[in-house]
PDB file of C-alpha atoms and ligand atoms in Angstrom:
ATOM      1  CA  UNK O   1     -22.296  10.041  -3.501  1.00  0.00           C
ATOM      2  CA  UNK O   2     -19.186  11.743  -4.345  1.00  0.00           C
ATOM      3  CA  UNK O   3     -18.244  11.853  -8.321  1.00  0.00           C
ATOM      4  CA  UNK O   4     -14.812  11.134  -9.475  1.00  0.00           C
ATOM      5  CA  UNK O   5     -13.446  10.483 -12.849  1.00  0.00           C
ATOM      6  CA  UNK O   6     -12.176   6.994 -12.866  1.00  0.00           C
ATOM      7  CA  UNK O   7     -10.096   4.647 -15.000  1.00  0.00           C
ATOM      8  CA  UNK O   8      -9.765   0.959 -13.903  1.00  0.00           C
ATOM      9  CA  UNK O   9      -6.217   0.621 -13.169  1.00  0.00           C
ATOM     10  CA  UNK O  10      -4.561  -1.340 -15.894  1.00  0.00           C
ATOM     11  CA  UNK O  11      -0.894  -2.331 -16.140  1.00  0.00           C
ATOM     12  CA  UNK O  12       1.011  -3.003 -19.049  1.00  0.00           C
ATOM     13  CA  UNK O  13       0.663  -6.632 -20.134  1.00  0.00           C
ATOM     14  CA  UNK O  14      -0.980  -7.557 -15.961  1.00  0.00           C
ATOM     15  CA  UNK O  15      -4.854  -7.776 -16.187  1.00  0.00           C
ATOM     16  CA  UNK O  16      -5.594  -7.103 -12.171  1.00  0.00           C
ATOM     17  CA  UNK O  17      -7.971 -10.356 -10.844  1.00  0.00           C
ATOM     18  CA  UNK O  18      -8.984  -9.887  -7.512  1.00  0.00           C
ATOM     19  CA  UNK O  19      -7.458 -10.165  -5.254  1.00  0.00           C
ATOM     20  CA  UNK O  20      -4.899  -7.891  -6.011  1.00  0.00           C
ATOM     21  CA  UNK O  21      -1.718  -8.960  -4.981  1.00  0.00           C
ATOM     22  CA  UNK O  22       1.020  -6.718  -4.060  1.00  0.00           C
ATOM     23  CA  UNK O  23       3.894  -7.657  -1.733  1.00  0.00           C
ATOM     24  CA  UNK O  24       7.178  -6.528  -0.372  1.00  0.00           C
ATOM     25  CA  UNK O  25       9.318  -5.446   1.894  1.00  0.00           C
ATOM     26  CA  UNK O  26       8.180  -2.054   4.606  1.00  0.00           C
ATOM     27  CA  UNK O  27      11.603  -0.006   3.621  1.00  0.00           C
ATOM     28  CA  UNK O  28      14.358  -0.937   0.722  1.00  0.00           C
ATOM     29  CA  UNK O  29      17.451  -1.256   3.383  1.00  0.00           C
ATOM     30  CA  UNK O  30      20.050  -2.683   0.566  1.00  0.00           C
ATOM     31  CA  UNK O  31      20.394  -3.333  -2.806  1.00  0.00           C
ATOM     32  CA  UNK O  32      20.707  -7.397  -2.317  1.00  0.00           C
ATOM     33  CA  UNK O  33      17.508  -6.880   0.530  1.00  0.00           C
ATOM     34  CA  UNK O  34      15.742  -5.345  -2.076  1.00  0.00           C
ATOM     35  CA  UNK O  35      16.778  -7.519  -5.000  1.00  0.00           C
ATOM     36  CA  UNK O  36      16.335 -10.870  -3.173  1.00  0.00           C
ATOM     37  CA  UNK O  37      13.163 -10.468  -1.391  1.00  0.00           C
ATOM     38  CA  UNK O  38      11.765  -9.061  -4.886  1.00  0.00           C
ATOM     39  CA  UNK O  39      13.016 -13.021  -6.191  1.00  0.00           C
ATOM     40  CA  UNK O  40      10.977 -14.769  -3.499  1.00  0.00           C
ATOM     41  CA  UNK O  41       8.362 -12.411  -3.824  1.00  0.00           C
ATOM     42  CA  UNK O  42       8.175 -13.086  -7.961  1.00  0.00           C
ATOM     43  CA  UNK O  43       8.893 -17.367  -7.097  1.00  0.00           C
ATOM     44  CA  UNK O  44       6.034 -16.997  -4.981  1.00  0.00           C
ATOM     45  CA  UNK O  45       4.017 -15.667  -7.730  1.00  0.00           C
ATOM     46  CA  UNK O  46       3.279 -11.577  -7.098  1.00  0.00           C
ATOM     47  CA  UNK O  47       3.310  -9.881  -9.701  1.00  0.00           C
ATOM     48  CA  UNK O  48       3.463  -6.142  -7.886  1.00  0.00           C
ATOM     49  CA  UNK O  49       6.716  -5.378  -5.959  1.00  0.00           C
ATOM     50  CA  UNK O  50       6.107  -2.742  -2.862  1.00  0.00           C
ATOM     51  CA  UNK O  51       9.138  -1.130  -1.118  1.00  0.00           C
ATOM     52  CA  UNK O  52       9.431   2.141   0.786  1.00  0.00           C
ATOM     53  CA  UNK O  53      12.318   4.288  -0.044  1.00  0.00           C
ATOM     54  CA  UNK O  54      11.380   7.149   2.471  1.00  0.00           C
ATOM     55  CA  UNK O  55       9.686   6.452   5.375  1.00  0.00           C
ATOM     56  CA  UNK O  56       7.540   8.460   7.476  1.00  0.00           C
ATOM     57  CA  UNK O  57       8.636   7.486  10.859  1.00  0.00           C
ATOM     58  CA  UNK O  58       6.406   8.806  14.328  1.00  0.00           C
ATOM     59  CA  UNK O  59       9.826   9.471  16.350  1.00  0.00           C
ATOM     60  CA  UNK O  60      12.900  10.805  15.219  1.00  0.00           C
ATOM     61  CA  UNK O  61      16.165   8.463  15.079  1.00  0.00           C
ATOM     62  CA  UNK O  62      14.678   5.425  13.612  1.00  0.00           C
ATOM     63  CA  UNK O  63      15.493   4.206   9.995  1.00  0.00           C
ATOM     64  CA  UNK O  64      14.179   6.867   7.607  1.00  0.00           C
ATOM     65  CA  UNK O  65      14.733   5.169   4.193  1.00  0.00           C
ATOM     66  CA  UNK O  66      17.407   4.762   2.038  1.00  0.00           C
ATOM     67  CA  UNK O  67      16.278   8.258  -0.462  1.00  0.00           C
ATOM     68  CA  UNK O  68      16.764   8.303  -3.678  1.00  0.00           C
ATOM     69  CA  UNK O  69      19.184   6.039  -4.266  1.00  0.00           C
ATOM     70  CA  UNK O  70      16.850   3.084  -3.813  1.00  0.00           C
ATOM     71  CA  UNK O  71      15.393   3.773  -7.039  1.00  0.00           C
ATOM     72  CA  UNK O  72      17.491   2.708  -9.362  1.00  0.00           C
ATOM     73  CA  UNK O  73      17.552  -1.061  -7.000  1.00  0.00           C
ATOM     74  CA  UNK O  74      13.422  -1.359  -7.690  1.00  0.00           C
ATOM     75  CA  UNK O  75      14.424  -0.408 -11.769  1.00  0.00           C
ATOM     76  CA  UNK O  76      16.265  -3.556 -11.699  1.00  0.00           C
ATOM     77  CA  UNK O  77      13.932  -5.567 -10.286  1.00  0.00           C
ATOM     78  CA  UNK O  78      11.440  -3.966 -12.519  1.00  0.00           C
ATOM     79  CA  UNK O  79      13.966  -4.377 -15.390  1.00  0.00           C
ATOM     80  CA  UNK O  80      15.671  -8.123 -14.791  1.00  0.00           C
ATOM     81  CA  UNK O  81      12.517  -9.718 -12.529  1.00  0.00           C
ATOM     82  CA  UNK O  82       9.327  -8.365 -14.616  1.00  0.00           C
ATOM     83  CA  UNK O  83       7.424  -6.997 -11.432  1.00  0.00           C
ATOM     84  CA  UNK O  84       5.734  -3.894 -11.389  1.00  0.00           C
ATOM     85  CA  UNK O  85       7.526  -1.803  -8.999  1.00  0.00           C
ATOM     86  CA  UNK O  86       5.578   0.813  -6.462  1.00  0.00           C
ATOM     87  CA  UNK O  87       6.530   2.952  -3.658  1.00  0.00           C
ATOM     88  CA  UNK O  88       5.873   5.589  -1.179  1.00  0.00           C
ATOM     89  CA  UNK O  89       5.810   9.405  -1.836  1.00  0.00           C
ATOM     90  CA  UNK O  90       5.021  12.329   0.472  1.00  0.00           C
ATOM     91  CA  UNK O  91       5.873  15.163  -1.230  1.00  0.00           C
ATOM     92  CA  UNK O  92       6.417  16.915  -5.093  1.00  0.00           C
ATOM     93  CA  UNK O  93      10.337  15.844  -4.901  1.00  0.00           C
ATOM     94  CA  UNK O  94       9.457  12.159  -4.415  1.00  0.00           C
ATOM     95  CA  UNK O  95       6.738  12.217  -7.427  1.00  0.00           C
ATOM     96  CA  UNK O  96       9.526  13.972  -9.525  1.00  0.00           C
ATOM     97  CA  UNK O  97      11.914  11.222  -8.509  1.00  0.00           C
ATOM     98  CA  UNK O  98       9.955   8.025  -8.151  1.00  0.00           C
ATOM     99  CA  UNK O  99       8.402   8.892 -12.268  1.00  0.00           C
ATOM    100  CA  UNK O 100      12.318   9.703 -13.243  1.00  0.00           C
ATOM    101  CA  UNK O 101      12.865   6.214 -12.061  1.00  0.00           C
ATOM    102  CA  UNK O 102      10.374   4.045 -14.442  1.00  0.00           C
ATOM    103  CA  UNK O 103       8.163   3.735 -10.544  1.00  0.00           C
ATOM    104  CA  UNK O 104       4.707   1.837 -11.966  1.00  0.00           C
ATOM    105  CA  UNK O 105       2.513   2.428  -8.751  1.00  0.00           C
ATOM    106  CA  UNK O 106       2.417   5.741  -6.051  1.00  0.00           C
ATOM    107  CA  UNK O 107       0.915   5.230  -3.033  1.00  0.00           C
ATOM    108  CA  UNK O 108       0.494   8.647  -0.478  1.00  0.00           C
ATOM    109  CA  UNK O 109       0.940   7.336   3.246  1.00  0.00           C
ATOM    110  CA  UNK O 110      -1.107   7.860   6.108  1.00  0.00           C
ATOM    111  CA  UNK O 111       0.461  10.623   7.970  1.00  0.00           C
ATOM    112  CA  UNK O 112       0.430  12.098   4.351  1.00  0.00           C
ATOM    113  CA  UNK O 113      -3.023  11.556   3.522  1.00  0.00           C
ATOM    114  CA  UNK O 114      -3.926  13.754   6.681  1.00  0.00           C
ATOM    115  CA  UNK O 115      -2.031  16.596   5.211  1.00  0.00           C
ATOM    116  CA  UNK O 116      -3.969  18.771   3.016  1.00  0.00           C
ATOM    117  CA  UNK O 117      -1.047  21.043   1.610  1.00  0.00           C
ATOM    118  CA  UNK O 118       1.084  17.550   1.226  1.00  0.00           C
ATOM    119  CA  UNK O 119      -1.549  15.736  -0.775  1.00  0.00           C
ATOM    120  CA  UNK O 120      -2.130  19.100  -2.709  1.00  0.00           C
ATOM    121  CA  UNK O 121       1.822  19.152  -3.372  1.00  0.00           C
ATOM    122  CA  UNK O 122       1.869  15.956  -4.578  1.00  0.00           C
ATOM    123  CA  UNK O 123      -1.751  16.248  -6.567  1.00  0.00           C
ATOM    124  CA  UNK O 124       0.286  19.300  -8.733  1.00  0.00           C
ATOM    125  CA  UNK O 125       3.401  17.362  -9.402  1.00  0.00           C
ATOM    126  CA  UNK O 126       1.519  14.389 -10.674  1.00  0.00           C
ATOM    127  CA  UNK O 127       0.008  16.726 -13.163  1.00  0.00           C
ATOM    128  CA  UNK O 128       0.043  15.651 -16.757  1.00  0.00           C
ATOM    129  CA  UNK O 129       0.804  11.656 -15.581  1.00  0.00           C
ATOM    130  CA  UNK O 130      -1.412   8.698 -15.670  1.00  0.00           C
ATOM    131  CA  UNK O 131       0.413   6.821 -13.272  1.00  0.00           C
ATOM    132  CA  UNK O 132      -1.760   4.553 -10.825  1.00  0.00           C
ATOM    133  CA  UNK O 133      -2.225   6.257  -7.225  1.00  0.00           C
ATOM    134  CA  UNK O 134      -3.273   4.433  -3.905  1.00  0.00           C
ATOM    135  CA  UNK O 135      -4.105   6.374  -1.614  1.00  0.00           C
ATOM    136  CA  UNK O 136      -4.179   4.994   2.176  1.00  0.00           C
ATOM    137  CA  UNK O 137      -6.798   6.338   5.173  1.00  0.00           C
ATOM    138  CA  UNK O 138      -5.386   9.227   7.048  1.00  0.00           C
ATOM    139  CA  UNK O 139      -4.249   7.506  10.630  1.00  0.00           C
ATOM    140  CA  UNK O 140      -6.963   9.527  12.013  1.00  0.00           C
ATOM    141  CA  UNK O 141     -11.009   8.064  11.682  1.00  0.00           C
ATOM    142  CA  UNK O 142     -11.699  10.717   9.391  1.00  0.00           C
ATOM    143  CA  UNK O 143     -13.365   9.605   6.507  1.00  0.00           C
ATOM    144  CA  UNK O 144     -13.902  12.857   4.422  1.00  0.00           C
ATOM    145  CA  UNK O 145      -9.962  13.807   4.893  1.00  0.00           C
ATOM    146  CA  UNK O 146      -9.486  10.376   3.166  1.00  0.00           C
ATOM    147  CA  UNK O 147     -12.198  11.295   0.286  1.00  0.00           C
ATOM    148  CA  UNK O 148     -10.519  14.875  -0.009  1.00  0.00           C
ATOM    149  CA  UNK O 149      -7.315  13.474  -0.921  1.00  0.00           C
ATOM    150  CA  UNK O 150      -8.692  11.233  -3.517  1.00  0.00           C
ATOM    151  CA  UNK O 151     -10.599  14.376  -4.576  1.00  0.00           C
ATOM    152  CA  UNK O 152      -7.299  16.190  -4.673  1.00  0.00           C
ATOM    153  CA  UNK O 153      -5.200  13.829  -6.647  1.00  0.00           C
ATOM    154  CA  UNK O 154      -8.562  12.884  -9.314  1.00  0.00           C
ATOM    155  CA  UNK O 155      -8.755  16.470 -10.129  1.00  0.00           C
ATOM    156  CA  UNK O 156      -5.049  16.702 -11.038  1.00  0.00           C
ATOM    157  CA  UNK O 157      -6.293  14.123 -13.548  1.00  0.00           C
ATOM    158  CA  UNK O 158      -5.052  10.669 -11.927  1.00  0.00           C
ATOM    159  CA  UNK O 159      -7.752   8.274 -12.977  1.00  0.00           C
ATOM    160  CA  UNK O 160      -6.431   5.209 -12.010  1.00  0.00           C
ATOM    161  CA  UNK O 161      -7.029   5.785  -8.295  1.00  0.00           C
ATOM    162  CA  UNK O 162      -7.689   3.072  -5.794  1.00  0.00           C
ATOM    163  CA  UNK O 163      -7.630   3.259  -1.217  1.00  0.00           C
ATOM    164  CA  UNK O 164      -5.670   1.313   0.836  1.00  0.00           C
ATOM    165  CA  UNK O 165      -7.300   0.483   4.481  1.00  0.00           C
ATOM    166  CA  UNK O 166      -4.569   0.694   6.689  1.00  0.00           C
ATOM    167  CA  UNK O 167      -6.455   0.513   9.970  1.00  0.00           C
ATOM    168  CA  UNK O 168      -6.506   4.090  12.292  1.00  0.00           C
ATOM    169  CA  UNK O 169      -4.567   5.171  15.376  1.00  0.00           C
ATOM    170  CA  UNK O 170      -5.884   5.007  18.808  1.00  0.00           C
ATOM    171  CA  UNK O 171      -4.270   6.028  21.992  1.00  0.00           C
ATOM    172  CA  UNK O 172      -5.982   2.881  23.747  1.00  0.00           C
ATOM    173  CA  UNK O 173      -4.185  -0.215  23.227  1.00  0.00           C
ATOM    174  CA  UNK O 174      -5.929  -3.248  21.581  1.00  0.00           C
ATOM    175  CA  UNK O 175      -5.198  -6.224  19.898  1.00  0.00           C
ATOM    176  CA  UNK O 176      -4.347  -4.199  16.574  1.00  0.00           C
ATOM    177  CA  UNK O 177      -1.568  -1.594  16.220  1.00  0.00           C
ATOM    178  CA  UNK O 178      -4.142   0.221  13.880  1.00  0.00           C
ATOM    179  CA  UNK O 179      -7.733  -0.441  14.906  1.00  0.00           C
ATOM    180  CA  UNK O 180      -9.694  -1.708  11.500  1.00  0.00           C
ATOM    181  CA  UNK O 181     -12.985   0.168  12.250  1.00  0.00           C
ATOM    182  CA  UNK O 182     -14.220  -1.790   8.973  1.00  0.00           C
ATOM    183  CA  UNK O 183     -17.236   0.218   8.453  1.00  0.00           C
ATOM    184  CA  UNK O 184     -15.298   3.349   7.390  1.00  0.00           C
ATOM    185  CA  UNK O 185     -13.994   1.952   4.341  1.00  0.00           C
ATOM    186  CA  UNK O 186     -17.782   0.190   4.169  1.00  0.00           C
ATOM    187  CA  UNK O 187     -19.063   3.612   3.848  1.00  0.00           C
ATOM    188  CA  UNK O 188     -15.884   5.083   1.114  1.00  0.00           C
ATOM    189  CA  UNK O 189     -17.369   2.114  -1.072  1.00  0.00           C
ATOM    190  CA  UNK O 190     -21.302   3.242  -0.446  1.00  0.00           C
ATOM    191  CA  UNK O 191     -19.792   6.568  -1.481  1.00  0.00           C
ATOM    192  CA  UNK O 192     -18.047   6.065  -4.374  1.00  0.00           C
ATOM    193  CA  UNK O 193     -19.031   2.138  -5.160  1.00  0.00           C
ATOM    194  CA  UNK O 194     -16.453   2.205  -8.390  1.00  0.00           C
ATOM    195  CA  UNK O 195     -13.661   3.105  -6.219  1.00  0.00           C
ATOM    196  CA  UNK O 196     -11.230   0.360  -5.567  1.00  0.00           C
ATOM    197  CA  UNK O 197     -10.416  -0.357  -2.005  1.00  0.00           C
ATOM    198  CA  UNK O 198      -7.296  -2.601  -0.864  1.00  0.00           C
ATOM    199  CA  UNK O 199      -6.511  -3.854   2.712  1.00  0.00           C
ATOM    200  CA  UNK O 200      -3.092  -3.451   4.254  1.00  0.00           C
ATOM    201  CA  UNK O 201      -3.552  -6.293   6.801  1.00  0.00           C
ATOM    202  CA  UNK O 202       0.641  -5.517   7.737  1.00  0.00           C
ATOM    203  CA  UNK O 203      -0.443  -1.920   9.219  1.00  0.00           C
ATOM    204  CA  UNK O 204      -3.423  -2.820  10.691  1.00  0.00           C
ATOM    205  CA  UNK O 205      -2.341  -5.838  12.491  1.00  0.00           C
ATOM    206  CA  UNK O 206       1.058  -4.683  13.558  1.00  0.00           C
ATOM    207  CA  UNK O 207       2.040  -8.622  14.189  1.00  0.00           C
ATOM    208  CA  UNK O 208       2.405 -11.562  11.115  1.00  0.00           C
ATOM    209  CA  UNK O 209      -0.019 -13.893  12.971  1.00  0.00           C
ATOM    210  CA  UNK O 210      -2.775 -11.966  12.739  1.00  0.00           C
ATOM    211  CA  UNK O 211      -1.964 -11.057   8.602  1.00  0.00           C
ATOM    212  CA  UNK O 212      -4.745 -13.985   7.245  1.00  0.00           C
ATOM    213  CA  UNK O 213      -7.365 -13.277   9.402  1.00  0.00           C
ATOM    214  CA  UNK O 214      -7.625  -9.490   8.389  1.00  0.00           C
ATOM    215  CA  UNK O 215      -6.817 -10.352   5.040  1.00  0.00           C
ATOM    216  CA  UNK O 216      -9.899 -12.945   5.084  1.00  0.00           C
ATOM    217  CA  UNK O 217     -12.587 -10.319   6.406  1.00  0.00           C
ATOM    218  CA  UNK O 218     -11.164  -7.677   3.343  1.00  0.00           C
ATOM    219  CA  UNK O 219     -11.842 -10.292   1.384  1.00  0.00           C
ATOM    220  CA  UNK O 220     -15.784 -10.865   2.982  1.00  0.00           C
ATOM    221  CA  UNK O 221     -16.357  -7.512   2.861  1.00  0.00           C
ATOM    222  CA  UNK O 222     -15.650  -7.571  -0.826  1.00  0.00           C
ATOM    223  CA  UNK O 223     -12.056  -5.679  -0.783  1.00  0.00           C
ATOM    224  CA  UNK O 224     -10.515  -5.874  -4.428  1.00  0.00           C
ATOM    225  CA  UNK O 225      -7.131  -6.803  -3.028  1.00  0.00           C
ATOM    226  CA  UNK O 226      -4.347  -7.162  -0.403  1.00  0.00           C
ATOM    227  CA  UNK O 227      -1.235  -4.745   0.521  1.00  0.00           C
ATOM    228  CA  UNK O 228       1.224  -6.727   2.464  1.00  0.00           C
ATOM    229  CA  UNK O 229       4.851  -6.456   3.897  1.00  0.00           C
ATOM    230  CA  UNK O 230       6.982  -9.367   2.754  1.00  0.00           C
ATOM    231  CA  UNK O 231      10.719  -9.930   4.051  1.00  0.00           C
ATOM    232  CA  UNK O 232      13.564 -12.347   3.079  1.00  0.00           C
ATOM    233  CA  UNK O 233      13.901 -12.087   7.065  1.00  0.00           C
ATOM    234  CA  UNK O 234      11.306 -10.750   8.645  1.00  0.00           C
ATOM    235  CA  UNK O 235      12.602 -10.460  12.543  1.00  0.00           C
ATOM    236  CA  UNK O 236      15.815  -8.700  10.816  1.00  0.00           C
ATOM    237  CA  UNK O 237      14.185  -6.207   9.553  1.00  0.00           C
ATOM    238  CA  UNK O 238      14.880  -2.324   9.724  1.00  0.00           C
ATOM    239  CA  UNK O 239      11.573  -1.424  10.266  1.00  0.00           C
ATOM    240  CA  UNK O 240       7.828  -3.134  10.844  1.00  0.00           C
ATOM    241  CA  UNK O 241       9.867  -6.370  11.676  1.00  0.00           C
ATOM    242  CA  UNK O 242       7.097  -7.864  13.837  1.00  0.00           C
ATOM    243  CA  UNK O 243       4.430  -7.510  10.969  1.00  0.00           C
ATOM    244  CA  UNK O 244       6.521  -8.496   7.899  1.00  0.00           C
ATOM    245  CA  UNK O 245       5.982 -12.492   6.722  1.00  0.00           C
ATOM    246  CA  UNK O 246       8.449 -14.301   3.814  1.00  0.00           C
ATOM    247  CA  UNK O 247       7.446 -14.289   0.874  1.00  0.00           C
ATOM    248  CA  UNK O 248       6.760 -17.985   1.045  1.00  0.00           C
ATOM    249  CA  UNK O 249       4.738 -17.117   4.138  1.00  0.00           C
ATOM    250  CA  UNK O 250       2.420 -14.751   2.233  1.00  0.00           C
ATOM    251  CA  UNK O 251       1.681 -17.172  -0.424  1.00  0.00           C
ATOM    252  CA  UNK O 252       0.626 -19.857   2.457  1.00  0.00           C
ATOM    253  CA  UNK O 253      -1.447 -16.858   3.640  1.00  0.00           C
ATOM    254  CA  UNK O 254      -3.246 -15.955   0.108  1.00  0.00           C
ATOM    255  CA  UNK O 255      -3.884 -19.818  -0.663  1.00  0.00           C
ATOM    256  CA  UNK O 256      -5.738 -19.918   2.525  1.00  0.00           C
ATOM    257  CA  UNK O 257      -7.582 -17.604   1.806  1.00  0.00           C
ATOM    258  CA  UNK O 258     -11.252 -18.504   0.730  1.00  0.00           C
ATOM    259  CA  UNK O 259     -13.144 -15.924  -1.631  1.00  0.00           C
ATOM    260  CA  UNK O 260     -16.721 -16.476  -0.878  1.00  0.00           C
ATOM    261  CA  UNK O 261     -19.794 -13.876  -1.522  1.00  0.00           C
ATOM    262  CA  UNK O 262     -19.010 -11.154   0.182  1.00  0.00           C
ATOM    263  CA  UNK O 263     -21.202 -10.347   3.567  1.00  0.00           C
ATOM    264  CA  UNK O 264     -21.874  -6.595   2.419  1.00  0.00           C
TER     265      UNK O 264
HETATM  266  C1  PEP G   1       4.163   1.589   4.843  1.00  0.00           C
HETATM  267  O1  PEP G   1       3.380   1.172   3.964  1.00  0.00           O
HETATM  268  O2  PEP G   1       5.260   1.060   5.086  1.00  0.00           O
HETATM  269  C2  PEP G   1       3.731   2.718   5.705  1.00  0.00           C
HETATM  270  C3  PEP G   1       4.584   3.592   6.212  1.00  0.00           C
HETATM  271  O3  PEP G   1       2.433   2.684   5.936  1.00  0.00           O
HETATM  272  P1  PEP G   1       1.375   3.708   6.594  1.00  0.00           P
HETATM  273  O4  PEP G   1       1.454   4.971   5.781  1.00  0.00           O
HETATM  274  O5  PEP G   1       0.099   2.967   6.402  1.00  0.00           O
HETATM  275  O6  PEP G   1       1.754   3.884   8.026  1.00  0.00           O
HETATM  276 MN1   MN G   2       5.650  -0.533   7.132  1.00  0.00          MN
END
């Protein structure tokens, strides 16, 4: 068992049921992306807004994010819609910037989370806040890299933690474009059962179709809620456009989805 010093994750006036909804677009491209998809997103009744504003891409020359001046774009929507607003951040200067910005939610990415000195980095600058941190599985199968950054980030005093299952890389090809291996996030809850855990059926899948049946085995194996990438228009997307769904789309998905007593 592994002891950290948690907080259930609260949010001003929100009182989290499960499943946890939180829904958005992969990267903020515009201001009017950002703005409208957060409308559809709110009509379709999510409460939590996601939106990267720098994006950890594998290969060079691909969108990287908008920076910095994407913030003030999820403010308004935070401001004039009501959502709670969360985004990426990989290093000190993104903490800095994202808390400047009235940002409710971090979450530390999975190239991130297999960085040791990054996660350390980011566990300092969030020193002194009680902001909510999710923190996803490092791409590789490595379960104690993913415990060590929640270890990291607790003991910089973050209480509200909760994981995000992303899925992991493999070089072999399958079906997923991040292979679920389910029982590694089985075991993070056997070792630390009051830990939160919330599936990101977007990375794991890699394609929309498959979105509700991931999401429907995180919700057997008794995940507490559901990451996923929503777009006003998904195939015109600047990044993850084969994964993202509408809004609309998503809430099709989450009434589908059956909550049942969970298999584990
Ligand atoms: C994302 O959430 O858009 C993202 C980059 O995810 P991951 O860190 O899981 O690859
Ligand atoms: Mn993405």
């Amino acid at each position: 068992m592994v002891k950290l010093d948690l907080e259930k994750i609260n949010l001003p006036g929100l009182e989290l049921e499960r499943p946890w909804m939180i829904a958005g677009p992969c990267s903020a491209e515009t201001e009017e992306q950002v703005f409208e998809t957060a409308q559809q997103v709110k009509e379709a009744g999510f409460k939590i807004f996601r939106a990267g504003i720098w994006k950890p891409r594998t290969r060079p020359g691909a969108f990287e994010g908008v920076g910095t001046i994407g913030l003030p774009w999820l403010k308004r929507v935070k401001e004039e819609l009501g959502l709670f607003v969360g985004t990426e951040v990989a290093n000190a200067h993104h903490v800095f910037e994202a808390i400047k910005h009235g940002i409710d939610i971090l979450w530390v990415g999975a190239r991130t989370t297999a960085n040791p000195f990054a996660v350390q980095e980011i566990a300092d600058a969030l020193k002194g806040t009680e902001i909510p941190v999710l923190v996803k599985n490092p791409v590789n199968p490595d379960l104690e890299l993913w415990i060590g950054a929640l270890e990291r980030i607790n003991q910089a005093g973050i209480k509200k933690l909760a994981a995000i299952h992303r899925g992991f890389s493999t070089y072999d090809k399958t079906k997923y474009r991040n292979h679920p291996q389910w029982q590694i996030p089985i075991e993070l809850r056997r070792r630390i059962p009051d830990l939160p855990i919330i599936c990101d059926p977007s990375h794991i899948s890699g394609k929309r179709e498959l979105i509700y049946e991931i999401s429907q085995e995180a919700m057997d194996l008794n995940f507490d809620g559901l990451l996923v990438e929503a777009h006003r228009c998904p195939e015109k997307a600047w990044s993850d456009a084969s994964q993202q769904v509408t809004p609309e789309e998503l809430k099709a998905i989450s009434e589908k989805i059956v909550l049942r007593a969970p298999k584990i």
